[in-house]
XYZ file of C-alpha atoms in Angstrom:
694
model
C 20.354 -31.625 -33.429
C 23.595 -33.037 -31.983
C 22.000 -34.580 -29.302
C 22.489 -38.459 -28.580
C 19.077 -40.004 -27.307
C 19.628 -43.175 -25.448
C 17.034 -45.917 -26.290
C 15.467 -47.571 -22.836
C 14.065 -49.999 -24.608
C 17.071 -52.258 -24.875
C 17.542 -52.356 -21.260
C 16.681 -56.087 -19.879
C 13.622 -56.842 -17.736
C 14.461 -58.520 -14.343
C 12.812 -61.352 -12.982
C 9.751 -59.904 -10.587
C 10.241 -58.878 -7.399
C 9.193 -59.740 -4.331
C 7.232 -56.484 -3.802
C 4.910 -57.349 -6.706
C 3.219 -60.112 -4.474
C 3.015 -57.254 -2.043
C -0.039 -55.955 -3.155
C -1.902 -59.261 -2.699
C -0.949 -59.319 1.019
C -1.310 -55.787 1.666
C -4.219 -56.025 4.082
C -2.165 -58.079 6.734
C 0.056 -56.893 9.169
C 3.535 -58.089 7.649
C 5.893 -55.608 6.494
C 7.561 -56.771 3.034
C 11.191 -55.558 2.419
C 12.876 -55.152 -1.008
C 15.043 -58.699 -0.124
C 12.416 -60.337 0.358
C 12.036 -60.902 4.094
C 9.004 -60.267 6.301
C 8.597 -59.061 9.596
C 5.798 -58.475 11.592
C 4.185 -55.058 11.938
C 4.452 -53.342 15.119
C 1.372 -52.404 15.192
C -1.944 -53.839 14.212
C -3.502 -52.726 10.770
C -6.805 -51.044 11.056
C -10.057 -52.169 9.386
C -10.837 -48.826 6.862
C -14.555 -47.300 8.037
C -14.141 -44.812 5.451
C -14.801 -45.194 1.747
C -11.422 -43.925 0.198
C -11.786 -41.317 -2.841
C -11.023 -42.513 -6.424
C -7.907 -42.110 -7.694
C -7.819 -39.915 -11.305
C -7.426 -41.797 -14.169
C -3.371 -41.717 -15.121
C -3.921 -42.708 -18.671
C -6.824 -43.104 -21.738
C -8.786 -46.313 -21.042
C -6.835 -48.606 -23.360
C -8.445 -50.578 -26.183
C -8.677 -54.194 -26.166
C -6.203 -55.950 -28.857
C -5.840 -59.357 -29.123
C -2.388 -60.059 -28.206
C -0.306 -61.611 -30.813
C 1.945 -64.916 -29.641
C 5.353 -63.919 -28.580
C 8.072 -65.115 -31.032
C 10.629 -67.389 -29.133
C 13.659 -66.244 -31.443
C 12.905 -63.147 -30.028
C 15.997 -61.168 -27.799
C 15.318 -60.564 -24.268
C 16.271 -57.061 -24.533
C 13.391 -56.439 -26.447
C 10.457 -57.041 -23.706
C 11.853 -53.602 -22.025
C 9.041 -50.667 -22.976
C 7.008 -50.921 -25.963
C 7.856 -50.096 -29.717
C 6.314 -47.202 -31.344
C 3.047 -49.373 -32.070
C 2.266 -51.277 -28.723
C -0.343 -53.677 -28.073
C -2.820 -52.918 -25.231
C -4.143 -55.179 -22.873
C -8.099 -56.149 -21.898
C -9.306 -53.546 -19.135
C -11.528 -56.375 -18.016
C -10.076 -56.077 -14.703
C -11.604 -52.236 -14.300
C -14.751 -53.489 -16.227
C -17.357 -55.159 -13.984
C -19.386 -58.333 -15.723
C -22.654 -57.855 -17.634
C -25.028 -59.343 -15.412
C -28.633 -60.437 -16.861
C -31.240 -58.147 -16.070
C -34.549 -58.658 -13.739
C -37.896 -57.901 -14.056
C -37.505 -55.430 -11.239
C -34.473 -53.557 -13.029
C -36.665 -53.562 -16.113
C -39.848 -51.974 -14.236
C -37.066 -49.560 -12.712
C -35.782 -48.814 -16.104
C -39.379 -48.279 -17.529
C -40.061 -45.771 -14.658
C -37.354 -43.683 -15.177
C -37.553 -43.525 -18.920
C -41.291 -42.453 -18.246
C -40.429 -39.638 -15.645
C -37.571 -38.412 -17.965
C -39.948 -38.240 -20.941
C -42.774 -36.353 -18.618
C -40.281 -33.727 -17.675
C -38.925 -32.933 -21.309
C -42.178 -32.730 -22.385
C -43.284 -30.251 -19.618
C -39.536 -28.276 -20.644
C -41.013 -28.172 -24.721
C -44.242 -26.937 -24.096
C -43.129 -23.938 -21.141
C -40.627 -22.965 -23.259
C -42.259 -22.893 -26.662
C -45.379 -21.170 -24.617
C -43.088 -18.486 -23.578
C -41.264 -17.955 -27.141
C -45.022 -17.775 -28.270
C -45.964 -14.899 -25.746
C -43.059 -12.948 -26.527
C -43.207 -13.038 -30.651
C -46.739 -13.960 -31.117
C -46.087 -16.229 -34.287
C -44.649 -19.145 -32.678
C -46.469 -22.182 -32.577
C -46.044 -25.346 -30.063
C -45.156 -28.454 -31.835
C -47.779 -31.001 -31.877
C -45.652 -34.214 -32.246
C -44.967 -35.681 -28.789
C -42.118 -37.236 -30.485
C -40.752 -34.433 -32.173
C -37.661 -33.175 -30.260
C -37.895 -29.604 -31.806
C -39.431 -26.738 -29.620
C -40.875 -25.095 -32.274
C -42.315 -26.130 -35.952
C -40.120 -25.516 -39.129
C -42.357 -24.612 -42.072
C -42.665 -26.613 -44.841
C -40.411 -25.287 -47.837
C -38.353 -22.713 -45.573
C -34.882 -22.646 -47.158
C -33.530 -20.948 -43.959
C -34.488 -24.165 -42.082
C -31.903 -26.668 -41.529
C -32.042 -30.018 -43.023
C -29.476 -31.520 -40.366
C -27.440 -30.867 -37.725
C -23.949 -31.196 -37.479
C -22.334 -31.384 -34.150
C -18.635 -30.283 -33.988
C -16.261 -32.778 -32.788
C -13.288 -31.975 -30.636
C -10.146 -31.325 -32.412
C -7.879 -34.505 -32.204
C -4.564 -33.717 -30.628
C -1.237 -35.861 -30.135
C -1.154 -38.902 -27.210
C 1.745 -39.347 -25.294
C 4.185 -41.447 -27.149
C 5.176 -45.088 -25.312
C 8.593 -44.589 -26.416
C 11.276 -44.011 -23.393
C 14.321 -42.100 -24.263
C 17.048 -40.301 -22.186
C 18.528 -36.988 -23.906
C 22.237 -36.432 -23.349
C 25.243 -34.555 -24.604
C 23.152 -31.365 -25.780
C 25.887 -28.847 -27.586
C 25.417 -25.460 -26.939
C 23.585 -24.526 -29.789
C 20.813 -27.151 -28.705
C 20.661 -26.180 -25.440
C 19.639 -22.738 -26.680
C 17.446 -23.686 -29.081
C 15.468 -25.941 -26.585
C 15.423 -23.304 -23.927
C 14.244 -20.818 -26.271
C 11.330 -23.256 -27.318
C 10.232 -23.900 -23.430
C 10.778 -20.165 -23.088
C 8.262 -18.972 -26.442
C 6.055 -21.828 -25.383
C 5.521 -20.845 -21.551
C 5.265 -17.240 -22.833
C 2.200 -18.213 -25.270
C 0.257 -20.149 -22.398
C 0.930 -17.122 -19.915
C -0.279 -14.724 -22.396
C -3.253 -17.154 -23.319
C -3.888 -17.637 -19.426
C -4.308 -14.274 -18.979
C -6.557 -13.434 -21.830
C -8.704 -16.092 -20.997
C -9.228 -15.178 -17.679
C -9.921 -11.319 -18.437
C -12.355 -12.981 -21.228
C -13.986 -15.368 -18.619
C -14.144 -12.153 -16.144
C -16.017 -10.031 -18.620
C -18.458 -12.708 -19.933
C -18.946 -13.057 -16.096
C -19.471 -9.623 -15.138
C -20.392 -8.511 -11.463
C -21.782 -12.194 -10.789
C -19.864 -14.371 -8.025
C -19.105 -17.606 -8.473
C -15.521 -19.808 -8.484
C -12.747 -18.180 -10.077
C -11.995 -18.307 -14.216
C -9.705 -21.011 -14.627
C -7.333 -19.394 -17.291
C -4.757 -22.150 -16.751
C -6.866 -25.046 -17.986
C -8.426 -23.097 -20.985
C -5.056 -22.104 -21.899
C -3.622 -25.676 -21.680
C -6.503 -26.886 -23.727
C -6.197 -24.521 -26.280
C -2.673 -25.381 -26.547
C -3.181 -29.410 -26.720
C -5.901 -28.974 -29.067
C -3.237 -26.678 -31.376
C -0.671 -29.038 -31.016
C 1.677 -26.806 -28.590
C 2.198 -29.278 -25.858
C 5.894 -30.529 -25.863
C 7.414 -33.413 -25.573
C 4.584 -35.393 -26.675
C 6.490 -37.516 -29.406
C 8.727 -39.045 -26.488
C 8.857 -39.982 -23.221
C 11.523 -38.338 -21.744
C 13.544 -40.351 -18.807
C 15.887 -37.432 -17.101
C 16.006 -33.855 -17.762
C 13.644 -32.137 -20.170
C 16.001 -29.802 -22.690
C 15.244 -26.552 -22.348
C 14.035 -26.797 -18.527
C 16.482 -25.538 -16.004
C 16.776 -26.604 -12.297
C 15.083 -23.831 -10.281
C 12.411 -23.590 -12.951
C 9.034 -22.131 -11.435
C 5.477 -22.955 -12.609
C 2.441 -21.449 -10.791
C 0.013 -23.959 -12.143
C 0.109 -27.998 -12.602
C -1.372 -27.562 -16.099
C 2.077 -25.974 -17.514
C 3.703 -29.035 -16.127
C 1.879 -30.607 -18.557
C 2.637 -28.125 -21.663
C 6.383 -28.435 -21.281
C 6.475 -31.975 -20.388
C 7.925 -31.792 -17.118
C 5.203 -33.803 -15.450
C 2.411 -35.221 -17.171
C -0.187 -35.924 -14.485
C -2.687 -33.039 -13.943
C -3.697 -34.450 -10.634
C -1.732 -37.633 -9.405
C 1.612 -37.071 -8.251
C 3.536 -40.116 -9.836
C 3.960 -39.703 -13.457
C 5.141 -42.936 -15.390
C 4.683 -45.357 -18.263
C 1.474 -47.771 -17.718
C 2.349 -51.376 -18.122
C -0.225 -51.403 -20.871
C 2.263 -49.105 -23.041
C 5.174 -51.443 -22.273
C 5.903 -54.709 -24.067
C 7.090 -56.474 -21.147
C 3.924 -55.223 -18.867
C 6.084 -53.346 -16.494
C 5.469 -49.775 -15.637
C 8.303 -47.194 -15.181
C 8.302 -43.686 -13.264
C 9.468 -40.932 -14.802
C 8.665 -37.932 -12.327
C 7.134 -37.442 -9.133
C 5.567 -34.258 -7.305
C 6.238 -33.799 -3.681
C 3.620 -31.156 -2.005
C 3.037 -32.923 1.264
C -0.018 -34.268 0.477
C 0.537 -37.388 2.406
C 0.837 -37.165 6.196
C 3.953 -39.857 6.171
C 6.153 -38.010 3.732
C 9.650 -36.944 4.805
C 11.421 -34.064 3.042
C 14.949 -33.372 4.150
C 15.985 -31.948 0.796
C 18.958 -34.341 -0.809
C 16.860 -37.327 0.680
C 13.155 -37.715 0.344
C 10.592 -40.460 1.792
C 8.380 -40.692 -0.195
C 4.829 -42.142 -0.107
C 2.951 -44.004 -2.377
C -0.479 -42.854 -3.365
C -3.827 -44.286 -2.780
C -6.149 -45.293 -0.176
C -6.752 -41.453 0.725
C -10.554 -39.831 1.422
C -11.900 -36.127 0.290
C -10.195 -34.715 3.307
C -6.575 -36.203 2.216
C -6.405 -38.506 5.466
C -5.124 -42.303 4.479
C -8.122 -44.480 5.305
C -7.331 -48.071 3.399
C -4.022 -49.976 2.429
C -2.268 -48.754 -0.573
C -1.701 -51.157 -3.294
C 1.527 -52.493 -4.847
C -0.301 -51.431 -8.515
C -0.086 -48.555 -10.974
C 2.401 -45.392 -9.921
C 3.180 -47.555 -6.652
C 4.279 -50.018 -8.596
C 6.190 -48.103 -11.437
C 8.321 -46.668 -8.888
C 9.301 -49.973 -7.630
C 10.412 -51.155 -11.223
C 12.496 -47.710 -11.716
C 14.092 -48.415 -8.448
C 14.943 -51.982 -9.782
C 16.186 -50.765 -13.254
C 18.150 -47.850 -11.728
C 16.086 -45.037 -13.501
C 16.060 -41.629 -11.902
C 13.057 -39.461 -11.745
C 12.394 -35.880 -11.758
C 11.074 -34.216 -8.654
C 9.339 -31.558 -8.741
C 8.070 -29.824 -5.187
C 5.114 -27.638 -4.240
C 5.424 -25.109 -1.796
C 3.000 -22.836 -0.792
C 3.413 -19.243 -1.628
C 1.810 -16.124 -0.371
C 1.042 -13.135 -3.179
C 1.255 -15.431 -6.105
C -1.721 -15.693 -8.655
C -2.170 -19.592 -7.392
C -1.704 -20.342 -3.610
C 1.091 -22.619 -4.613
C 4.225 -22.993 -7.087
C 5.984 -25.717 -8.390
C 9.714 -25.772 -8.537
C 11.830 -28.226 -10.465
C 14.609 -29.548 -8.436
C 16.594 -31.883 -10.833
C 16.914 -35.827 -10.733
C 17.017 -38.375 -7.850
C 17.422 -41.819 -7.532
C 15.151 -44.506 -5.882
C 17.452 -46.172 -3.238
C 14.701 -48.277 -1.197
C 11.051 -49.309 -0.875
C 8.949 -51.259 1.881
C 5.735 -51.496 3.014
C 5.124 -49.727 6.239
C 2.500 -48.799 8.771
C 1.286 -45.239 8.286
C 0.353 -42.494 11.289
C -3.231 -43.308 10.237
C -2.368 -47.093 11.030
C -3.280 -48.176 7.390
C -0.218 -49.980 4.833
C 1.545 -47.475 2.846
C 4.305 -48.049 0.633
C 7.381 -45.906 1.070
C 10.120 -45.087 -1.193
C 13.682 -43.568 -0.261
C 15.057 -41.261 -2.746
C 18.622 -39.489 -2.981
C 19.618 -36.329 -5.080
C 21.885 -37.179 -8.055
C 25.179 -35.256 -7.076
C 26.634 -32.525 -9.465
C 23.583 -30.699 -10.150
C 22.638 -27.134 -9.550
C 21.285 -25.503 -6.517
C 17.738 -26.586 -5.732
C 15.203 -24.260 -6.467
C 13.226 -24.817 -3.223
C 16.157 -23.928 -1.508
C 16.663 -20.951 -2.983
C 13.318 -19.693 -2.550
C 13.534 -20.195 1.218
C 17.172 -18.881 1.470
C 15.658 -15.342 -0.533
C 12.832 -15.394 1.776
C 15.332 -15.186 4.451
C 17.408 -12.242 2.571
C 14.181 -10.204 2.229
C 13.501 -10.112 6.126
C 16.898 -10.659 7.870
C 19.545 -10.090 5.113
C 22.656 -9.695 7.522
C 21.707 -12.808 9.409
C 22.614 -15.125 6.246
C 25.035 -12.583 4.576
C 27.485 -10.956 7.627
C 29.774 -9.952 4.803
C 29.465 -8.308 1.454
C 26.863 -5.723 1.988
C 28.147 -2.401 0.388
C 24.568 -1.071 1.125
C 20.924 -2.161 1.882
C 19.427 0.706 -0.244
C 21.449 2.565 -2.616
C 18.027 4.354 -3.850
C 18.123 6.195 -0.559
C 14.413 5.405 0.005
C 13.897 6.953 -3.460
C 11.895 3.463 -4.462
C 8.939 2.204 -2.505
C 11.161 -1.125 -2.455
C 14.947 -1.509 -0.913
C 17.532 -2.206 -3.583
C 20.437 -3.758 -1.925
C 24.591 -3.601 -2.737
C 26.302 -6.848 -2.564
C 29.860 -7.801 -3.427
C 31.633 -10.730 -2.022
C 34.186 -10.542 -4.426
C 36.564 -8.045 -4.664
C 36.635 -3.777 -3.659
C 34.796 -2.600 -6.512
C 32.254 -0.361 -5.037
C 31.306 1.727 -8.016
C 27.437 2.075 -7.881
C 27.976 3.942 -5.046
C 29.691 6.663 -7.007
C 26.380 7.898 -8.965
C 23.375 9.769 -8.421
C 20.280 7.296 -8.207
C 17.417 8.267 -10.635
C 13.718 6.792 -10.159
C 12.344 7.956 -12.985
C 14.028 9.377 -16.416
C 14.531 13.071 -16.486
C 13.521 14.595 -19.875
C 13.854 17.953 -21.427
C 11.724 20.599 -20.619
C 10.413 21.017 -24.263
C 9.435 17.180 -24.210
C 6.928 18.252 -21.289
C 5.876 21.552 -22.455
C 4.949 20.626 -26.066
C 3.836 16.994 -25.307
C 0.946 18.148 -22.776
C -2.471 18.774 -24.491
C -4.621 18.363 -21.139
C -6.480 15.422 -22.348
C -7.310 12.363 -20.265
C -10.311 10.215 -18.952
C -13.143 11.169 -16.692
C -13.152 7.866 -14.662
C -13.478 8.618 -10.911
C -13.006 5.217 -9.454
C -10.903 3.739 -12.085
C -10.861 3.178 -15.960
C -13.587 0.873 -17.456
C -14.189 -0.422 -20.701
C -15.031 2.329 -23.730
C -13.282 5.063 -21.851
C -11.303 7.590 -23.584
C -7.955 5.937 -22.147
C -8.514 2.595 -23.647
C -9.793 4.280 -26.974
C -6.148 6.013 -27.018
C -4.663 2.451 -26.792
C -6.442 0.951 -29.758
C -9.541 -0.053 -28.066
C -8.355 -2.371 -25.267
C -6.137 -2.098 -22.306
C -2.404 -2.781 -21.746
C -3.086 -4.188 -18.557
C -5.119 -6.791 -16.926
C -6.682 -5.945 -13.136
C -3.644 -7.681 -11.150
C -1.227 -5.580 -13.530
C -0.062 -7.919 -15.833
C 0.913 -7.145 -19.518
C -1.630 -8.572 -21.831
C -0.328 -7.857 -24.921
C 2.931 -5.628 -25.770
C 2.498 -2.803 -28.295
C 4.721 -0.404 -29.902
C 3.449 2.210 -27.104
C 1.402 2.273 -24.064
C -0.702 5.343 -23.116
C -1.331 5.397 -19.526
C -3.347 7.920 -17.362
C -1.826 10.805 -16.918
C -2.183 14.174 -14.811
C -5.076 15.373 -16.724
C -7.024 11.741 -15.894
C -9.488 11.932 -13.137
C -9.118 8.056 -12.274
C -7.234 7.695 -8.946
C -3.645 6.215 -8.686
C -4.760 2.409 -7.982
C -6.467 2.801 -11.636
C -5.165 -0.147 -13.713
C -4.116 1.769 -16.483
C -0.965 3.156 -13.859
C 0.858 0.152 -13.488
C 4.448 1.793 -14.152
C 3.810 4.751 -12.226
C 3.696 2.933 -9.118
C 6.861 2.143 -9.138
C 9.197 -0.881 -7.882
C 7.356 -3.586 -6.453
C 10.078 -6.161 -6.122
C 13.361 -6.212 -3.949
C 16.394 -5.969 -6.362
C 19.656 -6.527 -5.591
C 22.855 -4.876 -7.778
C 25.306 -7.727 -7.378
C 28.957 -8.338 -8.418
C 29.691 -11.368 -10.434
C 32.745 -12.855 -12.193
C 31.088 -13.511 -14.885
C 29.060 -10.533 -16.261
C 30.815 -7.692 -13.505
C 27.863 -5.866 -11.880
C 24.184 -7.529 -12.206
C 20.595 -7.574 -11.069
C 18.555 -10.156 -9.196
C 15.510 -10.398 -7.409
C 14.905 -11.211 -4.012
C 11.461 -11.970 -4.798
C 9.411 -14.260 -7.173
C 8.680 -12.056 -10.607
C 5.528 -13.203 -12.516
C 5.582 -13.528 -16.111
C 3.980 -10.236 -17.640
C 4.495 -8.103 -14.219
C 6.122 -4.800 -14.332
C 9.793 -4.641 -12.811
C 11.095 -1.195 -13.036
C 11.864 1.944 -15.626
C 15.337 2.127 -17.447
C 15.652 5.502 -16.098
C 18.630 8.196 -17.356
C 18.668 11.619 -18.354
C 17.275 12.015 -21.797
C 19.680 14.001 -24.518
C 18.815 14.690 -27.988
C 20.987 13.589 -31.242
C 23.007 17.033 -31.421
C 23.797 16.570 -28.134
C 24.339 12.844 -28.015
C 27.175 13.337 -31.042
C 29.106 16.130 -28.652
C 29.049 13.870 -25.975
C 30.403 11.081 -27.782
C 33.049 13.153 -28.810
C 34.034 13.707 -25.503
C 34.189 9.939 -25.121
C 30.878 9.514 -22.961
C 29.246 5.936 -22.967
C 25.123 6.476 -23.839
C 22.417 3.807 -24.130
C 20.226 4.070 -27.700
C 16.562 3.221 -26.663
C 15.999 2.612 -30.661
C 18.653 0.009 -30.430
C 16.692 -2.130 -27.870
C 15.245 -5.641 -29.608
C 11.172 -5.641 -30.384
C 10.794 -8.304 -27.904
C 7.352 -6.838 -26.936
C 6.366 -7.969 -30.510
C 6.865 -11.853 -28.525
C 4.516 -11.106 -25.355
C 1.091 -11.676 -26.009
C 1.662 -13.310 -29.703
C -1.039 -15.747 -30.016
C 0.009 -16.589 -34.138
C 0.407 -20.113 -33.349
C -2.913 -20.206 -31.903
C -5.091 -18.194 -34.080
C -3.835 -17.970 -37.890
C -5.510 -14.590 -38.445
C -4.291 -13.320 -35.840
C -2.741 -9.700 -36.026
C 0.436 -8.175 -34.234
C -0.911 -5.030 -32.307
C 0.310 -1.819 -34.526
C -1.458 1.172 -33.235
C -0.680 3.297 -31.483
C 2.092 3.587 -33.906
C 5.466 5.308 -32.801
C 8.215 6.985 -34.999
C 11.602 5.854 -35.192
C 13.370 7.074 -31.674
C 15.818 9.673 -32.055
C 17.372 10.498 -28.639
C 19.902 9.003 -26.366
C 20.244 8.449 -22.513
C 22.852 9.582 -20.546
C 23.613 7.139 -17.173
C 27.122 8.412 -16.688
C 26.474 10.412 -13.835
C 22.740 9.667 -13.002
C 21.110 6.344 -13.221
C 19.028 3.664 -11.479
C 19.172 -0.307 -10.895
C 18.128 -1.259 -14.440
C 21.138 0.102 -15.734
C 23.317 -2.815 -14.252
C 21.036 -5.457 -15.849
C 23.236 -7.961 -18.200
C 22.748 -8.315 -21.960
C 21.411 -11.802 -23.315
C 20.338 -12.371 -26.908
C 17.644 -14.732 -24.790
C 16.713 -12.295 -22.032
C 14.039 -12.864 -19.420
C 13.179 -9.182 -19.511
C 11.260 -6.992 -22.659
C 11.091 -3.298 -23.111
C 7.712 -1.387 -23.211
C 7.534 2.023 -24.079
C 4.906 3.961 -22.255
C 3.525 7.735 -22.008
C 1.659 8.901 -19.212
C 3.538 12.729 -18.153
C 3.300 13.667 -21.814
C 2.114 12.650 -25.295
C 5.359 13.304 -27.111
C 5.561 9.821 -29.026
C 9.511 10.890 -29.400
C 10.366 10.482 -26.190
C 8.791 7.387 -24.507
C 9.662 6.241 -21.130
C 11.481 2.803 -21.149
C 9.793 0.535 -19.120
C 10.983 -3.315 -18.306
C 8.800 -5.942 -18.164
C 9.264 -10.220 -17.048
C 8.986 -12.131 -20.092
C 9.126 -15.465 -18.013
C 8.485 -16.445 -14.480
C 11.445 -15.417 -12.883
C 12.579 -17.103 -9.637
C 14.385 -15.441 -7.112
C 18.386 -14.565 -7.270
C 18.290 -15.491 -10.912
C 20.007 -12.743 -13.251
C 17.802 -10.244 -14.896
C 18.969 -9.585 -18.246
C 17.646 -7.612 -21.432
C 18.750 -7.693 -25.254
C 20.259 -4.092 -25.326
C 20.812 -4.594 -29.435
C 24.351 -3.699 -29.183
C 26.632 -5.022 -26.483
C 30.360 -4.991 -25.758
C 32.159 -7.345 -27.372
C 34.157 -9.034 -24.461
C 32.170 -8.997 -21.592
C 28.526 -9.072 -23.072
C 27.449 -6.082 -21.239
C 27.128 -2.230 -22.043
C 30.579 -1.122 -21.440
C 29.064 1.878 -19.239
C 28.042 -0.872 -16.937
C 31.192 -2.196 -16.186
């Protein structure tokens, strides 16, 4: 790669800041400024009445290693951050000293163990008696010191001589080396973007499958919702698929763009954007840096602290610590851990990544996390919070020259969905080019030139097939499910023994073709196997662009694996296509679409014996689609070799494998107003789009 890794180990250390001493005096009523001046607080600090909740462990407990004496000849530049094998400090401050046990403590301990042995014996005999009543040939172990429930016959070859406890596979720990990635070439940017896209695709596929597996295991039992996000992250960590573990990156993460949306905090850990699953400040601990100073790399702003102030480009961020279980401040914060790391990053001028947590209705989680770019820490001070307790505050300013914040785009798109003309009084050519044929309106926007070409075509909500396709492809077979398809029904067997979608309508795994329930099935329209027949579910907009001509973007946040729309046109045979081409007409050939469906749900990196779905098989497609007179919104999607939309062939109104529907699904979480793109296989050499769409 042609990237330049700037080694931050060469930054010289600085004298200790005056804020370091503020931790010891945090219980006083003095406000300490960054310049060392002190002023009396306006209000007396309250004495905490409630026990604070414990902060989550940010790092593993370090193992004590004796520190070697420092070489007096070493340079001061070598003191900033650790090498690849840093020494670790003793954790004596976190470990209470051992005290001598008293006789009363010994009595309590003996009583405790006696009670444990009594309960263990009751459980052992009761469980063995239950087996004896059930099978008749099981006897209870007579030895009270034995931990077995039933005895093993001597000389039994099937008996286990020993018990092997499986250990959790080891995974790569986070590196202590701080680097900054700069000057990435175009090929490097594409490589890292594709790497992040594939990693997130594995995570989403694994999360959806994990939730489905957990729901099947629980059945109808009530309980907490399945945490597929945690299971997917743990599985990928054990397989070594978490990104950026070998380096701790300061600044932008290669492959992650401003505006990228994440539905789960664990996904931030998987891609290396924020390494703490709970804490709001991600930082390099002092135990891993050679000069014993922590450095912050990223923060999450989600309104968890009442003293936070967020105005977009400027943030007043409150340090962590001192809250109770109800997220109320009940104790003074201390200048340690992440709070000290923020102050040290301010001192050294190191920028931090800012991820905003925003409540979002209708998502798989109650909140979404948006990456908003890099910020500089300008100031730090100790102040009296709204609850009367001392808190550390940090003023952050967004660095100029970056793309628009993703959180701002989310808010802007929300207004567009309800009041488009109030924020865009000019540029709209139509508020629904489908003329209410779709479930959702399809906007047409052009504020660049006078082109209004999409208004000249008849809008199709579904593909038009020749009559012989419907007639010859209908055999009248279907499922007998009344309330909806369930495991073992006819349609499940037709799809190779597994449904293509989960209960939320997300694509589980891409297949050569998906058989949805058709007119011969008795299940209702709400059946889980009728996803693409429900039509458009997101508000789309056809817009004019200087780079791609006409393009398509969504005003809604689209989940990875969600159905977007059908690629509709008029189907013609190969003979008709040859005549059509002779007359100079433009056609779309479905057999040229890249098989991106095979990437969705591909878990070969998780399971070595994973086999890509090959059933039901589909013959080579030998037809074309005429979209020169009649088309829908999908025909305006741009071409890309790294698209965010995939093609999945679907059949439901007939069973002719030669003529499937072309259905489009999201390959990743697509934020609002981000252009949708397809891999057409063959595109115009100059514009990167199909000629018919220009």
